[in-house]
Backbone as JSON Lines, residues from 0, in Angstrom:
{"i":0,"aa":"M","n":[-19.77,25.8,7.86],"ca":[-20.43,24.86,7.24],"c":[-20.02,24.9,5.6]}
{"i":1,"aa":"P","n":[-19.18,25.88,4.93],"ca":[-19.22,25.84,3.98],"c":[-17.85,24.79,3.4]}
{"i":2,"aa":"Q","n":[-16.85,24.43,4.54],"ca":[-16.25,23.52,4.64],"c":[-16.48,22.05,4.61]}
{"i":3,"aa":"R","n":[-17.65,22.07,5.22],"ca":[-18.14,20.38,5.34],"c":[-18.84,20.17,3.95]}
{"i":4,"aa":"S","n":[-19.45,21.39,3.48],"ca":[-20.41,20.97,2.02],"c":[-19.22,20.6,0.99]}
{"i":5,"aa":"R","n":[-17.8,21.42,1.13],"ca":[-16.88,21.05,-0.14],"c":[-16.46,19.42,0.05]}
{"i":6,"aa":"E","n":[-16.39,19.38,1.3],"ca":[-15.81,17.82,1.78],"c":[-17.29,16.77,0.95]}
{"i":7,"aa":"R","n":[-18.2,16.99,1.19],"ca":[-19.23,16.14,1.0],"c":[-19.38,16.07,-0.45]}
{"i":8,"aa":"R","n":[-19.28,17.51,-1.57],"ca":[-19.01,16.98,-2.63],"c":[-17.94,16.25,-3.44]}
{"i":9,"aa":"D","n":[-16.75,16.21,-2.58],"ca":[-15.52,15.89,-2.7],"c":[-15.7,14.06,-2.74]}
{"i":10,"aa":"E","n":[-16.42,13.9,-1.43],"ca":[-16.86,12.57,-1.32],"c":[-17.94,11.88,-2.7]}
{"i":11,"aa":"V","n":[-18.84,12.59,-2.81],"ca":[-19.92,12.31,-3.87],"c":[-19.19,12.03,-5.44]}
{"i":12,"aa":"R","n":[-18.19,12.85,-5.47],"ca":[-17.31,13.1,-6.73],"c":[-16.37,11.81,-6.64]}
{"i":13,"aa":"D","n":[-15.8,11.25,-5.57],"ca":[-14.77,10.01,-5.72],"c":[-16.19,8.56,-5.86]}
{"i":14,"aa":"M","n":[-17.18,8.69,-5.61],"ca":[-18.08,7.68,-5.47],"c":[-18.42,7.56,-7.08]}
{"i":15,"aa":"R","n":[-18.48,8.21,-8.16],"ca":[-18.77,8.12,-9.38],"c":[-18.58,7.01,-9.76]}
{"i":16,"aa":"P","n":[-19.54,6.08,-10.79],"ca":[-19.42,5.22,-11.31],"c":[-18.29,5.05,-12.29]}
{"i":17,"aa":"G","n":[-17.22,3.68,-12.31],"ca":[-15.95,3.91,-13.28],"c":[-15.04,4.7,-12.71]}
{"i":18,"aa":"T","n":[-14.72,5.22,-11.13],"ca":[-13.77,5.58,-10.84],"c":[-13.15,4.8,-10.82]}
{"i":19,"aa":"L","n":[-11.68,4.79,-10.88],"ca":[-10.86,3.45,-10.19],"c":[-10.15,3.78,-8.98]}
{"i":20,"aa":"T","n":[-10.04,3.4,-7.86],"ca":[-8.82,3.53,-6.82],"c":[-7.86,3.16,-7.1]}
{"i":21,"aa":"P","n":[-6.84,3.65,-6.47],"ca":[-5.15,3.29,-6.67],"c":[-5.51,1.58,-6.37]}
{"i":22,"aa":"P","n":[-5.94,1.05,-5.13],"ca":[-5.89,-0.36,-4.95],"c":[-6.23,-0.92,-6.32]}
{"i":23,"aa":"T","n":[-7.68,-0.48,-6.72],"ca":[-8.22,-1.33,-8.12],"c":[-6.81,-1.24,-8.78]}
{"i":24,"aa":"A","n":[-6.76,-0.34,-8.97],"ca":[-5.89,-0.13,-10.56],"c":[-4.43,-1.09,-10.37]}
{"i":25,"aa":"L","n":[-4.01,-1.1,-9.25],"ca":[-2.94,-1.73,-8.55],"c":[-3.39,-3.49,-8.92]}
{"i":26,"aa":"S","n":[-4.21,-4.16,-8.96],"ca":[-4.97,-5.37,-8.71],"c":[-4.78,-5.12,-10.22]}
{"i":27,"aa":"L","n":[-5.61,-4.33,-11.35],"ca":[-5.32,-4.79,-12.77],"c":[-4.48,-4.94,-13.52]}
{"i":28,"aa":"L","n":[-3.56,-4.02,-12.5],"ca":[-1.77,-4.08,-13.03],"c":[-1.52,-5.51,-12.76]}
{"i":29,"aa":"A","n":[-1.45,-6.08,-12.02],"ca":[-1.12,-7.37,-11.36],"c":[-1.63,-8.18,-12.43]}
{"i":30,"aa":"L","n":[-3.01,-8.21,-12.47],"ca":[-3.96,-9.44,-13.35],"c":[-2.97,-9.01,-14.69]}
{"i":31,"aa":"L","n":[-3.02,-7.89,-15.43],"ca":[-2.66,-7.59,-16.64],"c":[-1.24,-8.12,-16.97]}
{"i":32,"aa":"A","n":[0.02,-8.45,-16.19],"ca":[1.04,-8.44,-15.95],"c":[0.82,-10.23,-15.55]}
{"i":33,"aa":"A","n":[0.41,-10.53,-15.05],"ca":[0.29,-12.05,-15.11],"c":[0.09,-12.66,-16.39]}
{"i":34,"aa":"L","n":[-1.36,-11.83,-16.51],"ca":[-1.52,-12.42,-18.23],"c":[-0.97,-12.34,-19.3]}
{"i":35,"aa":"A","n":[0.08,-11.5,-19.32],"ca":[1.01,-11.13,-20.18],"c":[2.4,-11.85,-20.03]}
{"i":36,"aa":"T","n":[2.61,-12.49,-19.05],"ca":[3.72,-13.23,-18.61],"c":[3.02,-14.9,-19.15]}
{"i":37,"aa":"L","n":[2.14,-15.13,-18.73],"ca":[1.49,-16.46,-18.99],"c":[1.21,-16.25,-20.57]}
{"i":38,"aa":"G","n":[0.49,-15.54,-20.96],"ca":[0.9,-15.42,-22.75],"c":[2.1,-15.67,-23.19]}
{"i":39,"aa":"A","n":[2.71,-14.81,-22.58],"ca":[4.5,-14.84,-23.3],"c":[4.94,-16.43,-23.13]}
{"i":40,"aa":"L","n":[4.6,-16.65,-21.95],"ca":[5.4,-18.2,-21.86],"c":[4.77,-19.26,-22.75]}
{"i":41,"aa":"L","n":[3.54,-19.39,-23.11],"ca":[2.53,-19.91,-23.54],"c":[3.15,-19.87,-24.87]}
{"i":42,"aa":"A","n":[3.32,-18.87,-25.47],"ca":[3.44,-18.59,-27.26],"c":[5.13,-18.55,-27.26]}
{"i":43,"aa":"N","n":[5.66,-18.86,-26.17],"ca":[7.57,-18.9,-26.16],"c":[8.05,-17.74,-26.87]}
{"i":44,"aa":"I","n":[7.21,-16.7,-26.28],"ca":[8.06,-15.39,-26.8],"c":[9.54,-15.12,-26.04]}
{"i":45,"aa":"D","n":[10.52,-14.54,-26.56],"ca":[11.62,-14.31,-26.18],"c":[11.19,-13.21,-24.95]}
{"i":46,"aa":"P","n":[12.46,-13.14,-24.19],"ca":[12.53,-11.89,-23.17],"c":[12.74,-10.98,-23.46]}
{"i":47,"aa":"S","n":[12.87,-10.14,-24.52],"ca":[13.08,-8.73,-25.05],"c":[11.47,-8.62,-25.25]}
{"i":48,"aa":"T","n":[10.55,-9.11,-26.17],"ca":[9.21,-8.92,-25.98],"c":[8.76,-9.11,-24.78]}
{"i":49,"aa":"L","n":[9.16,-10.14,-24.08],"ca":[8.14,-10.02,-22.78],"c":[8.7,-8.69,-22.05]}
{"i":50,"aa":"A","n":[9.64,-8.03,-21.84],"ca":[10.31,-6.72,-21.5],"c":[9.21,-5.72,-22.05]}
{"i":51,"aa":"I","n":[9.05,-5.69,-23.53],"ca":[8.2,-4.63,-23.78],"c":[6.92,-4.97,-23.24]}
{"i":52,"aa":"L","n":[6.16,-6.05,-23.46],"ca":[5.13,-5.97,-22.69],"c":[4.79,-5.46,-21.53]}
{"i":53,"aa":"A","n":[5.8,-6.17,-20.56],"ca":[5.66,-5.72,-19.01],"c":[5.51,-4.0,-19.05]}
{"i":54,"aa":"N","n":[6.31,-3.43,-19.89],"ca":[6.84,-1.87,-20.19],"c":[5.38,-1.27,-20.36]}
{"i":55,"aa":"A","n":[4.53,-1.72,-21.28],"ca":[3.37,-1.28,-21.52],"c":[2.4,-1.58,-20.52]}
{"i":56,"aa":"A","n":[2.25,-2.4,-19.42],"ca":[1.54,-3.04,-18.58],"c":[1.41,-2.06,-17.57]}
{"i":57,"aa":"I","n":[3.09,-1.03,-17.42],"ca":[3.39,-0.42,-16.17],"c":[2.89,0.87,-16.36]}
{"i":58,"aa":"V","n":[3.11,1.24,-18.26],"ca":[2.74,2.84,-18.27],"c":[1.02,2.74,-18.74]}
{"i":59,"aa":"Y","n":[0.1,1.72,-19.14],"ca":[-1.3,1.48,-18.62],"c":[-1.64,1.88,-17.22]}
{"i":60,"aa":"A","n":[-0.79,0.8,-16.22],"ca":[-1.29,1.33,-15.1],"c":[-1.01,2.89,-14.49]}
{"i":61,"aa":"L","n":[-0.13,3.31,-14.99],"ca":[0.23,4.61,-14.38],"c":[-0.76,5.58,-14.72]}
{"i":62,"aa":"V","n":[-1.17,5.59,-16.25],"ca":[-2.36,6.04,-17.02],"c":[-3.51,5.6,-16.29]}
{"i":63,"aa":"V","n":[-4.01,4.68,-15.88],"ca":[-5.48,4.48,-15.11],"c":[-5.36,5.03,-13.51]}
{"i":64,"aa":"I","n":[-3.7,5.32,-12.91],"ca":[-3.7,5.58,-11.67],"c":[-3.82,7.01,-11.66]}
{"i":65,"aa":"G","n":[-3.35,7.7,-13.07],"ca":[-3.26,8.91,-13.22],"c":[-4.28,9.84,-13.16]}
{"i":66,"aa":"D","n":[-5.37,8.7,-13.85],"ca":[-6.58,9.14,-14.54],"c":[-7.56,9.11,-13.01]}
{"i":67,"aa":"W","n":[-7.25,8.69,-12.11],"ca":[-7.67,8.61,-10.64],"c":[-7.7,9.86,-9.87]}
């Protein structure tokens, strides 16, 4: 019985509001990368700045997934 109680507690903890699952975090990363690329193209930003923006998006995604 204690094992089942622990499993249920884990399920409830996973359902907390604001909890991101890895697929959600990856979707946010894809959206952020697309927006950064579009913004860079529209603003005519050089490729090195675009690389910095992409790295920032990757770090952000790792932080979000790590928080999960």
